[in-house]
């Protein structure tokens, strides 16, 4: 089935600490995964993506880890800053019917950075 | 390069009315997808249009429909509005040529149904 939104978990961290946000995905056939950041009053903003033929991918201050065995994704943010405060969503694109763009989103995690 | 734009940003309607939302994708993008975001259900896929054709559809009733024009701009329509249709409606655009293309989201249209 498709993921649905439930109670939003919250991760509270101190400025300068590293943050780890976790996500479980539902479709074992999905082979493309994306992390989005959504600030209040804005649409989701692309952070980083990963294909299923990779276990890890790094960006600027962010790293995504993929564990296909347990269908788990994580987003690591280094040296978390107040501007990182937002809701973070993982999304999977199961390649439904070819080159379609049907993203299935996780519940989301609220990251609160304490100064 | 201009981002994805959505109009209007806010709408208030009453039950039974219909509403049309508009989305202008990033220049050169041919795929537009629509999503509904609510506190209870999260972000849910409505449908995707590519080159004026609906390419995929989510699990929403027929009251939700859309279309895409030759310039790739897209509209979605909701008829016979219900209180539960109150949500943030987001559109996302991408080139649409491969499913790994990044989807870029607009700011959304906040619909309130009274």
PDB file of C-alpha atoms in Angstrom:
ATOM      1  CA  UNK A   1       0.000   0.000   0.000  1.00  0.00           C
ATOM      2  CA  UNK A   2       0.962   3.645  -0.135  1.00  0.00           C
ATOM      3  CA  UNK A   3       2.398   5.548   2.799  1.00  0.00           C
ATOM      4  CA  UNK A   4       0.035   7.892   4.570  1.00  0.00           C
ATOM      5  CA  UNK A   5       0.681  10.819   6.845  1.00  0.00           C
ATOM      6  CA  UNK A   6       0.307  10.235  10.550  1.00  0.00           C
ATOM      7  CA  UNK A   7       1.602  11.987  13.618  1.00  0.00           C
ATOM      8  CA  UNK A   8       4.700  13.956  12.686  1.00  0.00           C
ATOM      9  CA  UNK A   9       7.758  12.815  14.635  1.00  0.00           C
ATOM     10  CA  UNK A  10      10.110  15.531  15.850  1.00  0.00           C
ATOM     11  CA  UNK A  11      13.878  15.547  16.106  1.00  0.00           C
ATOM     12  CA  UNK A  12      15.334  18.260  18.294  1.00  0.00           C
ATOM     13  CA  UNK A  13      19.080  18.953  18.010  1.00  0.00           C
ATOM     14  CA  UNK A  14      21.538  21.563  19.160  1.00  0.00           C
ATOM     15  CA  UNK A  15      23.088  23.896  16.631  1.00  0.00           C
ATOM     16  CA  UNK A  16      26.357  22.419  15.419  1.00  0.00           C
ATOM     17  CA  UNK A  17      25.393  18.816  16.141  1.00  0.00           C
ATOM     18  CA  UNK A  18      24.853  16.222  13.454  1.00  0.00           C
ATOM     19  CA  UNK A  19      21.265  15.184  12.661  1.00  0.00           C
ATOM     20  CA  UNK A  20      20.037  11.821  11.441  1.00  0.00           C
ATOM     21  CA  UNK A  21      16.538  11.521  10.012  1.00  0.00           C
ATOM     22  CA  UNK A  22      15.191   8.067   9.244  1.00  0.00           C
ATOM     23  CA  UNK A  23      12.607   6.797   6.807  1.00  0.00           C
ATOM     24  CA  UNK A  24      11.119   3.425   5.972  1.00  0.00           C
ATOM     25  CA  UNK A  25       9.787   2.978   2.461  1.00  0.00           C
ATOM     26  CA  UNK A  26       7.044   0.636   1.369  1.00  0.00           C
ATOM     27  CA  UNK A  27       7.644  -0.512  -2.207  1.00  0.00           C
ATOM     28  CA  UNK A  28      10.425  -3.046  -2.631  1.00  0.00           C
ATOM     29  CA  UNK A  29      10.344  -2.375  -6.388  1.00  0.00           C
ATOM     30  CA  UNK A  30      11.244   1.297  -5.931  1.00  0.00           C
ATOM     31  CA  UNK A  31      14.719   2.120  -7.147  1.00  0.00           C
ATOM     32  CA  UNK A  32      14.909   5.860  -6.843  1.00  0.00           C
ATOM     33  CA  UNK A  33      14.694   7.791  -3.591  1.00  0.00           C
ATOM     34  CA  UNK A  34      14.669  11.463  -2.804  1.00  0.00           C
ATOM     35  CA  UNK A  35      14.851  13.674   0.278  1.00  0.00           C
ATOM     36  CA  UNK A  36      12.919  16.914   0.358  1.00  0.00           C
ATOM     37  CA  UNK A  37      12.927  19.774   2.851  1.00  0.00           C
ATOM     38  CA  UNK A  38       9.775  21.777   3.445  1.00  0.00           C
ATOM     39  CA  UNK A  39       9.868  25.060   5.316  1.00  0.00           C
ATOM     40  CA  UNK A  40       6.745  26.646   6.684  1.00  0.00           C
ATOM     41  CA  UNK A  41       4.629  28.188   3.926  1.00  0.00           C
ATOM     42  CA  UNK A  42       6.747  26.755   1.114  1.00  0.00           C
ATOM     43  CA  UNK A  43       6.709  23.793  -1.202  1.00  0.00           C
ATOM     44  CA  UNK A  44       9.121  20.872  -0.779  1.00  0.00           C
ATOM     45  CA  UNK A  45      12.682  21.628  -1.833  1.00  0.00           C
ATOM     46  CA  UNK A  46      14.944  18.944  -3.317  1.00  0.00           C
ATOM     47  CA  UNK A  47      17.927  18.058  -1.118  1.00  0.00           C
ATOM     48  CA  UNK A  48      19.518  14.891  -2.457  1.00  0.00           C
ATOM     49  CA  UNK A  49      18.623  11.677  -4.245  1.00  0.00           C
ATOM     50  CA  UNK A  50      19.971   8.145  -4.539  1.00  0.00           C
ATOM     51  CA  UNK A  51      19.493   5.212  -6.877  1.00  0.00           C
ATOM     52  CA  UNK A  52      19.075   1.691  -5.563  1.00  0.00           C
ATOM     53  CA  UNK A  53      22.410   0.618  -7.032  1.00  0.00           C
ATOM     54  CA  UNK A  54      24.103   2.821  -4.433  1.00  0.00           C
ATOM     55  CA  UNK A  55      24.340   2.534  -0.652  1.00  0.00           C
ATOM     56  CA  UNK A  56      25.506   6.051   0.059  1.00  0.00           C
ATOM     57  CA  UNK A  57      25.593   9.429  -1.592  1.00  0.00           C
ATOM     58  CA  UNK A  58      27.050  12.662  -0.293  1.00  0.00           C
ATOM     59  CA  UNK A  59      26.174  16.249  -0.953  1.00  0.00           C
ATOM     60  CA  UNK A  60      27.051  19.490   0.717  1.00  0.00           C
ATOM     61  CA  UNK A  61      26.677  18.806   4.454  1.00  0.00           C
ATOM     62  CA  UNK A  62      24.203  16.012   3.697  1.00  0.00           C
ATOM     63  CA  UNK A  63      24.585  12.265   3.233  1.00  0.00           C
ATOM     64  CA  UNK A  64      21.897   9.780   2.284  1.00  0.00           C
ATOM     65  CA  UNK A  65      22.230   6.111   3.212  1.00  0.00           C
ATOM     66  CA  UNK A  66      20.127   3.373   1.656  1.00  0.00           C
ATOM     67  CA  UNK A  67      19.586  -0.081   3.114  1.00  0.00           C
ATOM     68  CA  UNK A  68      17.543  -2.062   0.608  1.00  0.00           C
ATOM     69  CA  UNK A  69      17.486  -5.179   2.749  1.00  0.00           C
ATOM     70  CA  UNK A  70      15.323  -3.525   5.387  1.00  0.00           C
ATOM     71  CA  UNK A  71      13.856  -0.844   3.086  1.00  0.00           C
ATOM     72  CA  UNK A  72      15.345   2.003   5.083  1.00  0.00           C
ATOM     73  CA  UNK A  73      16.688   5.421   4.175  1.00  0.00           C
ATOM     74  CA  UNK A  74      18.454   7.932   6.325  1.00  0.00           C
ATOM     75  CA  UNK A  75      19.490  11.539   5.862  1.00  0.00           C
ATOM     76  CA  UNK A  76      22.456  12.812   7.786  1.00  0.00           C
ATOM     77  CA  UNK A  77      22.987  16.539   8.150  1.00  0.00           C
ATOM     78  CA  UNK A  78      26.386  17.647   9.381  1.00  0.00           C
ATOM     79  CA  UNK A  79      26.841  20.673  11.642  1.00  0.00           C
ATOM     80  CA  UNK A  80      23.129  21.418  11.785  1.00  0.00           C
ATOM     81  CA  UNK A  81      22.225  25.086  11.521  1.00  0.00           C
ATOM     82  CA  UNK A  82      19.068  27.009  12.512  1.00  0.00           C
ATOM     83  CA  UNK A  83      18.251  27.337   8.797  1.00  0.00           C
ATOM     84  CA  UNK A  84      17.944  23.557   8.648  1.00  0.00           C
ATOM     85  CA  UNK A  85      14.802  23.703  10.786  1.00  0.00           C
ATOM     86  CA  UNK A  86      12.011  22.317   8.603  1.00  0.00           C
ATOM     87  CA  UNK A  87      10.010  19.179   7.867  1.00  0.00           C
ATOM     88  CA  UNK A  88      11.992  16.549   5.988  1.00  0.00           C
ATOM     89  CA  UNK A  89      10.314  14.022   3.719  1.00  0.00           C
ATOM     90  CA  UNK A  90      11.670  10.965   2.035  1.00  0.00           C
ATOM     91  CA  UNK A  91      10.035   9.956  -1.221  1.00  0.00           C
ATOM     92  CA  UNK A  92      10.241   6.938  -3.487  1.00  0.00           C
ATOM     93  CA  UNK A  93       9.583   6.746  -7.184  1.00  0.00           C
ATOM     94  CA  UNK A  94       8.584   3.257  -8.124  1.00  0.00           C
ATOM     95  CA  UNK A  95       8.914   3.783 -11.861  1.00  0.00           C
ATOM     96  CA  UNK A  96       5.245   2.996 -12.323  1.00  0.00           C
ATOM     97  CA  UNK A  97       4.672   2.148 -15.953  1.00  0.00           C
ATOM     98  CA  UNK A  98       7.945   3.555 -17.197  1.00  0.00           C
ATOM     99  CA  UNK A  99       9.047   7.177 -17.089  1.00  0.00           C
ATOM    100  CA  UNK A 100       6.293   8.400 -14.832  1.00  0.00           C
ATOM    101  CA  UNK A 101       6.799  10.617 -11.858  1.00  0.00           C
ATOM    102  CA  UNK A 102       4.600   9.241  -9.096  1.00  0.00           C
ATOM    103  CA  UNK A 103       6.327  10.025  -5.845  1.00  0.00           C
ATOM    104  CA  UNK A 104       5.210   8.244  -2.702  1.00  0.00           C
ATOM    105  CA  UNK A 105       6.081  10.340   0.334  1.00  0.00           C
ATOM    106  CA  UNK A 106       6.883   9.284   3.853  1.00  0.00           C
ATOM    107  CA  UNK A 107       5.258  10.781   6.907  1.00  0.00           C
ATOM    108  CA  UNK A 108       7.843  13.516   7.379  1.00  0.00           C
ATOM    109  CA  UNK A 109      10.048  14.456  10.324  1.00  0.00           C
ATOM    110  CA  UNK A 110      10.133  17.874  11.918  1.00  0.00           C
ATOM    111  CA  UNK A 111      13.714  18.943  12.602  1.00  0.00           C
ATOM    112  CA  UNK A 112      13.976  21.611  15.296  1.00  0.00           C
ATOM    113  CA  UNK A 113      17.402  23.171  15.723  1.00  0.00           C
ATOM    114  CA  UNK A 114      18.035  24.758  19.108  1.00  0.00           C
ATOM    115  CA  UNK A 115      20.528  27.670  19.141  1.00  0.00           C
TER     116      UNK A 115
ATOM    117  CA  UNK B   1      15.521  30.457 -14.391  1.00  0.00           C
ATOM    118  CA  UNK B   2      12.104  31.014 -12.851  1.00  0.00           C
ATOM    119  CA  UNK B   3      10.784  28.305 -10.589  1.00  0.00           C
ATOM    120  CA  UNK B   4       7.415  26.620 -10.548  1.00  0.00           C
ATOM    121  CA  UNK B   5       4.601  29.091 -10.001  1.00  0.00           C
ATOM    122  CA  UNK B   6       1.124  28.394  -8.732  1.00  0.00           C
ATOM    123  CA  UNK B   7      -1.916  30.626  -8.704  1.00  0.00           C
ATOM    124  CA  UNK B   8      -3.763  31.580  -6.699  1.00  0.00           C
ATOM    125  CA  UNK B   9      -1.810  31.118  -3.490  1.00  0.00           C
ATOM    126  CA  UNK B  10      -4.919  31.107  -1.304  1.00  0.00           C
ATOM    127  CA  UNK B  11      -8.549  30.248  -1.964  1.00  0.00           C
ATOM    128  CA  UNK B  12     -11.639  30.069   0.172  1.00  0.00           C
ATOM    129  CA  UNK B  13     -14.653  28.228  -1.195  1.00  0.00           C
ATOM    130  CA  UNK B  14     -17.850  26.770   0.172  1.00  0.00           C
ATOM    131  CA  UNK B  15     -19.088  23.213  -0.033  1.00  0.00           C
ATOM    132  CA  UNK B  16     -20.563  22.283  -3.384  1.00  0.00           C
ATOM    133  CA  UNK B  17     -18.586  24.838  -5.355  1.00  0.00           C
ATOM    134  CA  UNK B  18     -15.868  24.003  -7.813  1.00  0.00           C
ATOM    135  CA  UNK B  19     -12.347  25.366  -8.047  1.00  0.00           C
ATOM    136  CA  UNK B  20      -9.581  25.578 -10.637  1.00  0.00           C
ATOM    137  CA  UNK B  21      -5.918  25.826  -9.690  1.00  0.00           C
ATOM    138  CA  UNK B  22      -3.115  26.725 -12.069  1.00  0.00           C
ATOM    139  CA  UNK B  23       0.515  25.663 -12.305  1.00  0.00           C
ATOM    140  CA  UNK B  24       3.246  27.013 -14.569  1.00  0.00           C
ATOM    141  CA  UNK B  25       6.251  24.671 -14.745  1.00  0.00           C
ATOM    142  CA  UNK B  26       9.885  25.562 -15.111  1.00  0.00           C
ATOM    143  CA  UNK B  27      10.661  26.573 -18.667  1.00  0.00           C
ATOM    144  CA  UNK B  28      11.438  23.506 -20.765  1.00  0.00           C
ATOM    145  CA  UNK B  29       9.784  21.046 -18.397  1.00  0.00           C
ATOM    146  CA  UNK B  30       7.075  18.915 -19.943  1.00  0.00           C
ATOM    147  CA  UNK B  31       5.880  16.971 -16.910  1.00  0.00           C
ATOM    148  CA  UNK B  32       3.591  18.421 -14.264  1.00  0.00           C
ATOM    149  CA  UNK B  33       2.471  16.406 -11.266  1.00  0.00           C
ATOM    150  CA  UNK B  34      -0.085  17.411  -8.653  1.00  0.00           C
ATOM    151  CA  UNK B  35      -0.077  16.485  -4.982  1.00  0.00           C
ATOM    152  CA  UNK B  36      -2.443  17.087  -2.080  1.00  0.00           C
ATOM    153  CA  UNK B  37      -0.977  17.772   1.339  1.00  0.00           C
ATOM    154  CA  UNK B  38      -3.062  17.508   4.509  1.00  0.00           C
ATOM    155  CA  UNK B  39      -2.070  17.085   8.159  1.00  0.00           C
ATOM    156  CA  UNK B  40      -3.896  13.774   8.352  1.00  0.00           C
ATOM    157  CA  UNK B  41      -2.847  12.111   5.101  1.00  0.00           C
ATOM    158  CA  UNK B  42       0.442  13.821   4.322  1.00  0.00           C
ATOM    159  CA  UNK B  43       1.542  14.282   0.724  1.00  0.00           C
ATOM    160  CA  UNK B  44      -0.470  12.260  -1.748  1.00  0.00           C
ATOM    161  CA  UNK B  45      -0.095  11.977  -5.493  1.00  0.00           C
ATOM    162  CA  UNK B  46      -3.075  13.140  -7.542  1.00  0.00           C
ATOM    163  CA  UNK B  47      -1.979  12.838 -11.170  1.00  0.00           C
ATOM    164  CA  UNK B  48       0.790  13.566 -13.647  1.00  0.00           C
ATOM    165  CA  UNK B  49       0.571  15.160 -17.065  1.00  0.00           C
ATOM    166  CA  UNK B  50       3.183  14.908 -19.786  1.00  0.00           C
ATOM    167  CA  UNK B  51       2.816  16.458 -23.231  1.00  0.00           C
ATOM    168  CA  UNK B  52      -0.874  17.195 -22.615  1.00  0.00           C
ATOM    169  CA  UNK B  53      -1.665  13.577 -21.655  1.00  0.00           C
ATOM    170  CA  UNK B  54      -2.417  12.169 -18.230  1.00  0.00           C
ATOM    171  CA  UNK B  55       0.321   9.647 -17.667  1.00  0.00           C
ATOM    172  CA  UNK B  56      -0.471   8.467 -14.155  1.00  0.00           C
ATOM    173  CA  UNK B  57      -3.239   8.878 -11.639  1.00  0.00           C
ATOM    174  CA  UNK B  58      -3.513   8.486  -7.889  1.00  0.00           C
ATOM    175  CA  UNK B  59      -6.391   7.185  -5.791  1.00  0.00           C
ATOM    176  CA  UNK B  60      -8.668  10.192  -5.755  1.00  0.00           C
ATOM    177  CA  UNK B  61     -12.336  10.418  -6.773  1.00  0.00           C
ATOM    178  CA  UNK B  62     -13.375  11.631 -10.196  1.00  0.00           C
ATOM    179  CA  UNK B  63     -14.195  15.058  -8.753  1.00  0.00           C
ATOM    180  CA  UNK B  64     -10.474  15.734  -9.104  1.00  0.00           C
ATOM    181  CA  UNK B  65      -9.406  16.304 -12.673  1.00  0.00           C
ATOM    182  CA  UNK B  66      -6.690  18.063 -14.550  1.00  0.00           C
ATOM    183  CA  UNK B  67      -5.384  19.045 -17.908  1.00  0.00           C
ATOM    184  CA  UNK B  68      -2.228  20.299 -19.511  1.00  0.00           C
ATOM    185  CA  UNK B  69      -1.858  22.820 -22.263  1.00  0.00           C
ATOM    186  CA  UNK B  70       0.546  22.870 -25.199  1.00  0.00           C
ATOM    187  CA  UNK B  71       2.836  25.272 -23.295  1.00  0.00           C
ATOM    188  CA  UNK B  72       3.013  22.686 -20.464  1.00  0.00           C
ATOM    189  CA  UNK B  73       1.016  24.832 -18.052  1.00  0.00           C
ATOM    190  CA  UNK B  74      -1.419  22.717 -16.111  1.00  0.00           C
ATOM    191  CA  UNK B  75      -4.691  23.211 -14.290  1.00  0.00           C
ATOM    192  CA  UNK B  76      -6.461  21.011 -11.827  1.00  0.00           C
ATOM    193  CA  UNK B  77     -10.127  21.211 -11.070  1.00  0.00           C
ATOM    194  CA  UNK B  78     -12.080  20.007  -8.077  1.00  0.00           C
ATOM    195  CA  UNK B  79     -15.849  19.878  -8.478  1.00  0.00           C
ATOM    196  CA  UNK B  80     -18.516  19.642  -5.780  1.00  0.00           C
ATOM    197  CA  UNK B  81     -16.117  20.636  -3.034  1.00  0.00           C
ATOM    198  CA  UNK B  82     -16.237  18.843   0.305  1.00  0.00           C
ATOM    199  CA  UNK B  83     -14.859  19.992   3.657  1.00  0.00           C
ATOM    200  CA  UNK B  84     -12.203  17.291   3.401  1.00  0.00           C
ATOM    201  CA  UNK B  85     -10.795  18.866   0.257  1.00  0.00           C
ATOM    202  CA  UNK B  86      -9.253  21.612   2.371  1.00  0.00           C
ATOM    203  CA  UNK B  87      -5.548  21.172   1.788  1.00  0.00           C
ATOM    204  CA  UNK B  88      -2.361  22.547   0.312  1.00  0.00           C
ATOM    205  CA  UNK B  89      -2.248  21.620  -3.371  1.00  0.00           C
ATOM    206  CA  UNK B  90       1.243  21.372  -4.763  1.00  0.00           C
ATOM    207  CA  UNK B  91       2.440  20.964  -8.283  1.00  0.00           C
ATOM    208  CA  UNK B  92       5.846  19.764  -9.343  1.00  0.00           C
ATOM    209  CA  UNK B  93       7.570  19.937 -12.679  1.00  0.00           C
ATOM    210  CA  UNK B  94      10.339  17.950 -14.290  1.00  0.00           C
ATOM    211  CA  UNK B  95      11.614  17.236 -17.762  1.00  0.00           C
ATOM    212  CA  UNK B  96       9.576  14.033 -17.630  1.00  0.00           C
ATOM    213  CA  UNK B  97      11.907  12.075 -19.881  1.00  0.00           C
ATOM    214  CA  UNK B  98      13.220   9.712 -17.191  1.00  0.00           C
ATOM    215  CA  UNK B  99      11.706   8.941 -13.820  1.00  0.00           C
ATOM    216  CA  UNK B 100      14.909   9.936 -12.062  1.00  0.00           C
ATOM    217  CA  UNK B 101      14.541  13.539 -13.166  1.00  0.00           C
ATOM    218  CA  UNK B 102      14.329  15.863 -10.206  1.00  0.00           C
ATOM    219  CA  UNK B 103      10.857  17.142  -9.494  1.00  0.00           C
ATOM    220  CA  UNK B 104      10.717  20.786  -8.472  1.00  0.00           C
ATOM    221  CA  UNK B 105       7.786  21.944  -6.419  1.00  0.00           C
ATOM    222  CA  UNK B 106       5.895  25.197  -6.442  1.00  0.00           C
ATOM    223  CA  UNK B 107       4.798  27.040  -3.290  1.00  0.00           C
ATOM    224  CA  UNK B 108       1.326  25.521  -3.388  1.00  0.00           C
ATOM    225  CA  UNK B 109      -2.244  26.764  -3.324  1.00  0.00           C
ATOM    226  CA  UNK B 110      -3.899  26.728   0.085  1.00  0.00           C
ATOM    227  CA  UNK B 111      -7.571  25.767  -0.399  1.00  0.00           C
ATOM    228  CA  UNK B 112     -10.028  26.196   2.444  1.00  0.00           C
ATOM    229  CA  UNK B 113     -13.514  24.776   2.052  1.00  0.00           C
ATOM    230  CA  UNK B 114     -16.147  26.175   4.425  1.00  0.00           C
TER     231      UNK B 114
END
